[in-house]
Short mmCIF file of C-alpha atoms in Angstrom, two decimals:
data_model
loop_
_atom_site.label_atom_id
_atom_site.label_comp_id
_atom_site.label_asym_id
_atom_site.label_seq_id
_atom_site.Cartn_x
_atom_site.Cartn_y
_atom_site.Cartn_z
CA MET I 1 -35.76 1.05 -6.14
CA ASN I 2 -36.82 4.25 -4.38
CA GLU I 3 -36.03 7.46 -6.24
CA TYR I 4 -35.46 9.37 -3.03
CA PRO I 5 -34.74 8.18 0.52
CA SER I 6 -37.44 8.78 3.09
CA GLY I 7 -37.22 11.89 5.20
CA ALA I 8 -36.91 9.88 8.42
CA LEU I 9 -34.06 7.80 7.03
CA LEU I 10 -32.29 10.94 5.80
CA VAL I 11 -32.52 12.40 9.31
CA ILE I 12 -31.13 9.18 10.78
CA TYR I 13 -28.22 9.29 8.35
CA ARG I 14 -27.41 12.87 9.33
CA ILE I 15 -27.55 11.88 12.99
CA GLY I 16 -25.09 9.12 12.13
CA LEU I 17 -22.74 11.68 10.59
CA PHE I 18 -22.97 13.75 13.77
CA LEU I 19 -22.26 10.70 15.95
CA LEU I 20 -19.30 9.76 13.76
CA ALA I 21 -17.84 13.26 14.04
CA ALA I 22 -18.40 13.27 17.82
CA TYR I 23 -16.92 9.80 18.16
CA ALA I 24 -13.84 10.77 16.14
CA ALA I 25 -13.32 13.96 18.15
CA VAL I 26 -13.73 12.24 21.52
CA TRP I 27 -11.50 9.37 20.47
CA VAL I 28 -8.72 11.73 19.36
CA LEU I 29 -8.94 13.60 22.66
CA PHE I 30 -8.98 10.33 24.56
CA TYR I 31 -6.00 8.86 22.73
CA TYR I 32 -3.72 11.89 22.63
CA ILE I 33 -4.68 13.92 25.71
CA TRP I 34 -6.55 11.93 28.35
CA HIS I 35 -5.48 8.43 27.41
CA GLU I 36 -4.95 7.27 30.98
CA ASN I 37 -7.58 9.10 33.02
CA GLY I 38 -10.50 10.46 31.08
CA LEU I 39 -13.21 10.14 28.45
CA LYS I 40 -13.79 6.41 28.96
CA ARG I 41 -17.40 6.96 29.97
CA GLU I 42 -17.92 9.30 27.04
CA VAL I 43 -16.60 6.72 24.59
CA VAL I 44 -18.82 4.01 26.10
CA PHE I 45 -21.83 6.33 25.91
CA LEU I 46 -21.17 7.11 22.25
CA THR I 47 -20.72 3.41 21.52
CA VAL I 48 -24.15 2.68 22.99
CA LEU I 49 -25.64 5.50 20.91
CA ASN I 50 -23.99 4.08 17.81
CA VAL I 51 -25.58 0.67 18.40
CA ALA I 52 -28.98 2.29 18.97
CA TRP I 53 -28.52 4.34 15.80
CA LEU I 54 -27.75 1.22 13.77
CA VAL I 55 -30.84 -0.56 15.13
CA ILE I 56 -33.06 2.38 14.17
CA ALA I 57 -31.49 2.48 10.69
CA VAL I 58 -32.25 -1.24 10.26
CA VAL I 59 -35.86 -0.76 11.43
CA LEU I 60 -36.29 2.04 8.88
CA LYS I 61 -34.96 -0.32 6.19
CA GLY I 62 -31.80 1.68 5.72
CA LEU I 63 -29.82 -1.50 5.01
CA LYS I 64 -32.40 -2.97 2.64
CA ARG I 65 -31.26 -3.69 -0.90
CA GLY I 66 -32.25 -0.83 -3.18
CA CYS I 67 -32.09 1.88 -0.51
CA LEU I 68 -30.16 4.87 -1.85
CA LEU I 69 -28.59 5.53 1.55
CA ARG I 70 -27.57 1.93 2.18
CA ARG I 71 -23.95 2.38 1.15
CA LYS I 72 -23.59 5.60 3.14
CA ILE I 73 -25.15 4.13 6.28
CA VAL I 74 -22.91 1.08 6.09
CA ALA I 75 -19.83 3.30 5.62
CA VAL I 76 -20.71 5.42 8.66
CA TRP I 77 -21.28 2.30 10.75
CA LEU I 78 -17.97 0.75 9.64
CA CYS I 79 -16.08 3.93 10.51
CA MET I 80 -17.59 3.93 13.99
CA PHE I 81 -16.93 0.20 14.30
CA MET I 82 -13.28 0.76 13.44
CA LEU I 83 -12.95 3.49 16.08
CA SER I 84 -14.60 1.19 18.62
CA ALA I 85 -12.09 -1.54 17.79
CA LEU I 86 -9.17 0.84 18.28
CA TRP I 87 -10.59 1.98 21.61
CA VAL I 88 -11.18 -1.58 22.87
CA ASN I 89 -7.63 -2.49 21.88
CA SER I 90 -6.25 0.49 23.81
CA ILE I 91 -8.22 -0.11 27.01
CA VAL I 92 -9.71 -3.57 27.34
CA TYR I 93 -7.50 -6.05 25.49
CA ARG I 94 -4.19 -4.97 24.04
CA THR I 95 -4.02 -7.31 21.08
CA PHE I 96 -1.87 -4.69 19.38
CA VAL I 97 0.80 -2.50 20.93
CA SER I 98 1.44 1.02 19.66
CA PRO I 99 1.38 1.22 15.85
CA ALA I 100 4.39 2.34 13.85
CA GLY I 101 4.14 5.85 12.42
CA TRP I 102 3.45 4.81 8.83
CA TYR I 103 0.99 2.15 10.02
CA ALA I 104 -1.07 4.71 11.97
CA ILE I 105 -1.24 6.88 8.84
CA VAL I 106 -2.44 3.92 6.76
CA LEU I 107 -5.16 3.14 9.31
CA LEU I 108 -6.29 6.76 9.07
CA LEU I 109 -6.29 6.48 5.27
CA ILE I 110 -8.42 3.31 5.44
CA TRP I 111 -10.86 5.06 7.76
CA LEU I 112 -11.18 8.13 5.52
CA ASN I 113 -11.38 6.15 2.29
CA THR I 114 -14.05 3.85 3.71
CA PHE I 115 -16.25 6.86 4.38
CA LEU I 116 -15.50 8.67 1.11
CA LEU I 117 -16.17 5.56 -0.98
CA SER I 118 -19.84 5.91 -0.05
CA TYR I 119 -19.80 9.11 -2.15
CA PHE I 120 -17.95 7.44 -5.01
CA ASP I 121 -20.66 8.12 -7.62
CA GLU I 122 -20.72 11.81 -6.70
CA MET I 123 -16.95 12.32 -7.01
CA PRO I 124 -15.05 13.61 -10.09
CA VAL I 125 -13.35 10.96 -12.20
CA TYR I 126 -9.82 11.75 -11.02
CA ILE I 127 -10.92 11.55 -7.37
CA ARG I 128 -12.46 8.13 -8.07
CA GLU I 129 -9.16 6.96 -9.52
CA ILE I 130 -7.33 8.17 -6.40
CA GLN I 131 -9.84 6.34 -4.21
CA ALA I 132 -9.42 3.14 -6.22
CA PHE I 133 -5.62 3.42 -5.96
CA ALA I 134 -5.82 4.07 -2.20
CA LEU I 135 -8.07 1.06 -1.76
CA GLY I 136 -5.61 -1.10 -3.67
CA ILE I 137 -2.58 0.05 -1.70
CA THR I 138 -4.28 -0.50 1.69
CA THR I 139 -6.15 -3.76 1.07
CA TRP I 140 -3.21 -5.89 2.16
CA ILE I 141 -3.37 -4.30 5.62
CA LEU I 142 -6.94 -5.55 6.08
CA LEU I 143 -5.96 -9.03 4.89
CA TYR I 144 -2.98 -8.98 7.25
CA LEU I 145 -5.18 -8.01 10.20
CA MET I 146 -7.69 -10.74 9.37
CA VAL I 147 -4.93 -13.38 9.48
CA TYR I 148 -3.26 -11.85 12.54
CA LEU I 149 -6.51 -11.94 14.50
CA LEU I 150 -7.43 -15.52 13.61
CA PRO I 151 -6.42 -16.85 17.08
CA VAL I 152 -8.61 -14.18 18.69
CA TYR I 153 -11.84 -14.94 16.81
CA PRO I 154 -12.92 -18.00 18.88
CA PHE I 155 -12.41 -16.11 22.14
CA ALA I 156 -14.21 -13.06 20.76
CA LEU I 157 -17.24 -15.18 19.81
CA MET I 158 -17.37 -16.89 23.21
CA ALA I 159 -16.98 -13.59 25.07
CA ALA I 160 -19.64 -11.91 22.91
CA PHE I 161 -22.37 -13.52 25.00
CA LEU I 162 -21.10 -11.63 28.04
CA PHE I 163 -19.32 -8.62 26.57
CA GLY I 164 -20.45 -7.45 23.15
CA ILE I 165 -17.34 -5.30 22.82
CA SER I 166 -15.34 -8.42 21.96
CA LEU I 167 -17.03 -8.37 18.54
CA THR I 168 -14.81 -5.41 17.63
CA ALA I 169 -12.16 -8.03 16.82
CA PHE I 170 -14.12 -8.60 13.60
CA ALA I 171 -13.74 -4.97 12.45
CA PRO I 172 -11.00 -5.83 9.90
CA LEU I 173 -13.21 -8.62 8.56
CA ALA I 174 -16.13 -6.22 8.14
CA LEU I 175 -13.92 -3.63 6.44
CA ALA I 176 -12.52 -6.30 4.12
CA TRP I 177 -16.06 -7.35 3.20
CA TYR I 178 -16.96 -3.73 2.41
CA SER I 179 -13.79 -3.31 0.33
CA TRP I 180 -14.47 -6.52 -1.61
CA ARG I 181 -18.00 -5.43 -2.50
CA THR I 182 -16.69 -2.01 -3.50
CA VAL I 183 -14.13 -3.55 -5.83
CA ARG I 184 -16.61 -6.03 -7.29
CA TYR I 185 -19.54 -3.71 -7.95
CA MET I 186 -17.97 -0.25 -8.29
CA LEU I 187 -14.37 -0.51 -9.43
CA TRP I 188 -13.97 -3.71 -11.44
CA PRO I 189 -16.67 -3.02 -14.06
CA GLN I 190 -14.92 0.23 -15.07
CA HIS I 191 -11.61 -0.18 -16.90
CA ARG I 192 -9.85 2.90 -15.52
CA TYR I 193 -10.88 2.26 -11.90
CA ARG I 194 -9.95 -1.41 -12.16
CA TRP I 195 -6.44 -0.53 -13.32
CA ALA I 196 -6.06 2.13 -10.62
CA PHE I 197 -6.94 -0.48 -8.01
CA LEU I 198 -4.56 -3.04 -9.52
CA LEU I 199 -1.79 -0.42 -9.65
CA GLY I 200 -2.22 0.30 -5.94
CA THR I 201 -2.25 -3.43 -5.17
CA GLY I 202 0.91 -3.96 -7.22
CA VAL I 203 2.73 -1.08 -5.51
CA SER I 204 1.85 -2.38 -2.05
CA LEU I 205 2.93 -5.94 -2.89
CA MET I 206 6.21 -4.64 -4.31
CA ILE I 207 6.89 -2.63 -1.14
CA VAL I 208 6.16 -5.62 1.11
CA THR I 209 8.26 -7.97 -1.01
CA CYS I 210 11.24 -5.61 -1.22
CA PHE I 211 11.09 -4.93 2.52
CA CYS I 212 11.07 -8.64 3.37
CA ILE I 213 13.96 -9.42 1.01
CA TYR I 214 16.02 -6.51 2.33
CA PHE I 215 15.17 -7.48 5.94
CA GLY I 216 16.34 -11.04 5.31
CA ILE I 217 19.60 -9.94 3.67
CA VAL I 218 20.47 -7.48 6.46
CA GLN I 219 19.57 -9.99 9.17
CA HIS I 220 21.73 -12.66 7.55
CA ASP I 221 24.69 -10.28 7.22
CA ILE I 222 24.42 -9.11 10.85
CA GLU I 223 24.14 -12.62 12.23
CA LYS I 224 27.00 -13.89 10.07
CA ARG I 225 29.30 -11.05 11.13
CA TYR I 226 28.34 -11.37 14.80
CA SER I 227 29.07 -15.11 14.70
CA GLN I 228 32.50 -14.38 13.23
CA LEU I 229 33.27 -11.83 15.95
CA VAL I 230 32.17 -14.17 18.73
CA LYS I 231 34.40 -16.96 17.43
CA SER I 232 37.40 -14.67 16.92
CA ARG I 233 39.97 -14.80 19.71
CA ASP I 234 41.22 -11.32 18.87
CA VAL I 235 37.87 -9.66 19.63
CA LYS I 236 37.15 -9.11 23.32
CA ASP I 237 33.88 -7.20 22.90
CA PRO I 238 31.94 -8.45 19.82
CA GLU I 239 28.95 -6.16 20.55
CA MET I 240 31.13 -3.05 20.58
CA THR I 241 32.97 -4.12 17.45
CA LEU I 242 29.79 -4.91 15.54
CA ALA I 243 28.17 -1.63 16.62
CA ARG I 244 31.15 0.27 15.21
CA GLU I 245 30.94 -1.60 11.91
CA LEU I 246 27.21 -1.09 11.42
CA SER I 247 25.98 2.13 9.88
CA GLY I 248 22.83 2.39 12.01
CA SER I 249 20.59 2.36 8.95
CA PHE I 250 16.82 2.13 8.92
CA MET I 251 16.79 -1.63 8.31
CA GLU I 252 19.65 -2.52 10.67
CA LYS I 253 17.80 -0.98 13.59
CA ARG I 254 14.58 -2.82 12.73
CA VAL I 255 16.40 -6.13 12.43
CA LEU I 256 18.03 -5.64 15.82
CA LYS I 257 14.84 -4.40 17.48
CA ALA I 258 12.63 -7.16 16.06
CA GLY I 259 11.39 -9.32 18.91
CA ILE I 260 12.36 -6.70 21.50
CA VAL I 261 10.65 -3.43 20.56
CA TYR I 262 8.99 -4.48 17.32
CA THR I 263 6.57 -7.34 17.92
CA THR I 264 7.09 -10.54 15.94
CA PRO I 265 4.94 -13.64 15.32
CA LEU I 266 6.53 -15.25 18.38
CA PHE I 267 4.30 -13.00 20.53
CA ARG I 268 0.99 -14.02 19.02
CA PRO I 269 -2.23 -12.27 20.17
CA SER I 270 -3.51 -15.39 21.95
CA ALA I 271 -0.44 -15.67 24.18
CA PRO I 272 -1.81 -13.60 27.13
CA ALA I 273 -4.74 -16.02 27.45
CA PHE I 274 -2.27 -18.78 28.41
CA GLY I 275 0.12 -16.72 30.52
CA VAL I 276 3.01 -14.37 29.75
CA ASP I 277 6.28 -15.80 28.49
CA GLU I 278 9.00 -15.62 31.16
CA THR I 279 11.40 -14.01 28.72
CA TRP I 280 8.96 -11.22 27.85
CA ASP I 281 9.42 -7.99 29.77
CA VAL I 282 6.16 -6.26 30.73
CA GLU I 283 7.76 -2.83 30.45
CA MET I 284 8.98 -3.66 26.97
CA CYS I 285 5.43 -4.60 25.98
CA LYS I 286 4.27 -1.14 27.02
CA LYS I 287 6.93 0.42 24.80
CA GLY I 288 6.42 -2.06 21.97
CA ILE I 289 5.72 -1.11 18.38
CA HIS I 290 3.52 -3.03 15.96
CA ASP I 291 4.82 -2.78 12.42
CA PRO I 292 3.14 -5.15 9.92
CA LEU I 293 6.19 -5.01 7.65
CA VAL I 294 8.52 -6.18 10.43
CA MET I 295 5.96 -8.78 11.49
CA ILE I 296 5.70 -10.28 7.99
CA ALA I 297 9.47 -10.11 7.42
CA ALA I 298 10.15 -11.86 10.75
CA LEU I 299 7.60 -14.53 9.86
CA LEU I 300 9.12 -15.21 6.43
CA CYS I 301 12.78 -14.81 7.38
CA GLY I 302 12.57 -16.44 10.81
CA GLU I 303 13.57 -15.20 14.24
CA SER I 304 17.07 -13.87 14.71
CA SER I 305 19.49 -16.29 16.36
CA MET I 306 21.14 -13.46 18.28
CA PRO I 307 20.14 -13.25 21.98
CA PRO I 308 17.88 -10.24 22.75
CA GLY I 309 20.38 -8.91 25.31
CA GLU I 310 23.16 -8.64 22.77
CA LYS I 311 20.89 -7.00 20.21
CA GLU I 312 19.81 -4.39 22.73
CA VAL I 313 23.39 -3.58 23.68
CA ILE I 314 24.33 -3.15 20.01
CA VAL I 315 21.41 -0.78 19.41
CA ARG I 316 22.40 1.31 22.41
CA LEU I 317 25.96 1.55 21.22
CA MET I 318 24.86 2.42 17.70
CA SER I 319 22.57 5.17 19.00
CA GLY I 320 25.27 7.28 20.63
CA GLU I 321 25.81 5.71 24.03
CA LYS I 322 29.09 4.33 22.71
CA LEU I 323 30.41 7.92 22.89
CA SER I 324 30.13 7.92 26.66
CA PRO I 325 33.19 6.33 28.32
CA ARG I 326 31.14 5.67 31.43
CA PHE I 327 28.62 3.56 29.61
CA SER I 328 28.53 -0.04 30.82
CA PRO I 329 25.56 -2.06 29.60
CA PRO I 330 23.85 -3.58 32.63
CA VAL I 331 23.58 -7.33 32.25
CA ILE I 332 21.48 -9.85 34.14
CA ILE I 333 22.45 -13.51 33.98
CA ASP I 334 19.42 -15.70 33.35
CA THR I 335 20.38 -18.99 34.97
CA VAL I 336 17.31 -20.71 33.60
CA LYS I 337 17.73 -19.83 29.95
CA VAL I 338 21.54 -19.55 30.19
CA ARG I 339 21.71 -16.37 28.17
CA LYS I 340 22.30 -12.65 28.72
CA THR I 341 19.42 -10.23 28.87
CA SER I 342 19.76 -6.50 29.37
CA ASP I 343 17.56 -4.44 31.66
CA LEU I 344 14.75 -2.16 30.51
CA PRO I 345 15.25 -0.66 27.04
CA SER I 346 16.71 2.81 26.81
CA GLU I 347 15.08 5.66 24.92
CA HIS I 348 16.95 4.55 21.80
CA MET I 349 15.22 1.19 21.91
CA ALA I 350 11.77 2.79 22.05
CA ASP I 351 12.31 4.95 18.97
CA ASP I 352 10.30 4.04 15.87
#
């Protein structure tokens, strides 16, 4: 093992840090300011530079076993790879719609922790414990993304011969590989870091489990009550009655919006390759929200039996439109599916 990295490799690593900072800055500007019109060429240019940088690092044996900068170079590359994947998803192939607020924060945490883990040996003990805990609490997101993208992998491999950008679909897989090696060689051998990682993993599993159980209970209660109102002869407007009875809580809104605003397993990532479902509104897709918790809960608890049109009307009424006497939910009769579907979702439907 070399005692010190070569001067050339150290320069390459610093260039990689500069490219990563530039990539992050340009991507933030692109996503939040000029998402529709600008900075596409700049992002493509930086992506090409990143690939060239990685090739030079490999030629200089920066990824060779025993190189002191190996872990840092890999971390920088993974961070740029993750940003590339997010950019490709936003522009080229929208496998994911807009992330939920908490989900975007977790992705940022994964990105930061991936980079900082390369400096793990240089951190104070308490910072290492925080990093181990953060890795444990976010690992399930990487595993979720790996499973979610399974239908995309064959198409990504076939398209890689023509468009290399399709390989960004494997970014979660690469990050999971990096996390696994970090746990195996850096965290697990040390008792305190191992328990910090396990604590984070336990907390995340508890949150997911509790959310799914609560989601299933609320969905069952809403469907049961709605069925009772529909069958009752004394109730002329079951949607209005149910909206008055519901409290408009966090979970009630997510149950009602699942499959309309919040994507569910029914709209799998491979669906666009075979044509868009007739019942899926293109405008709704643009306003859609990807929440892994809702996705997993909908997968385990099943799709709601309530028609999407009725669920949308209930959400609108719960969100304040019931206070307007002039409000009349527009309804379109779908003669093919023989069910009611409302028109484009209101601003209440698009809220996270």
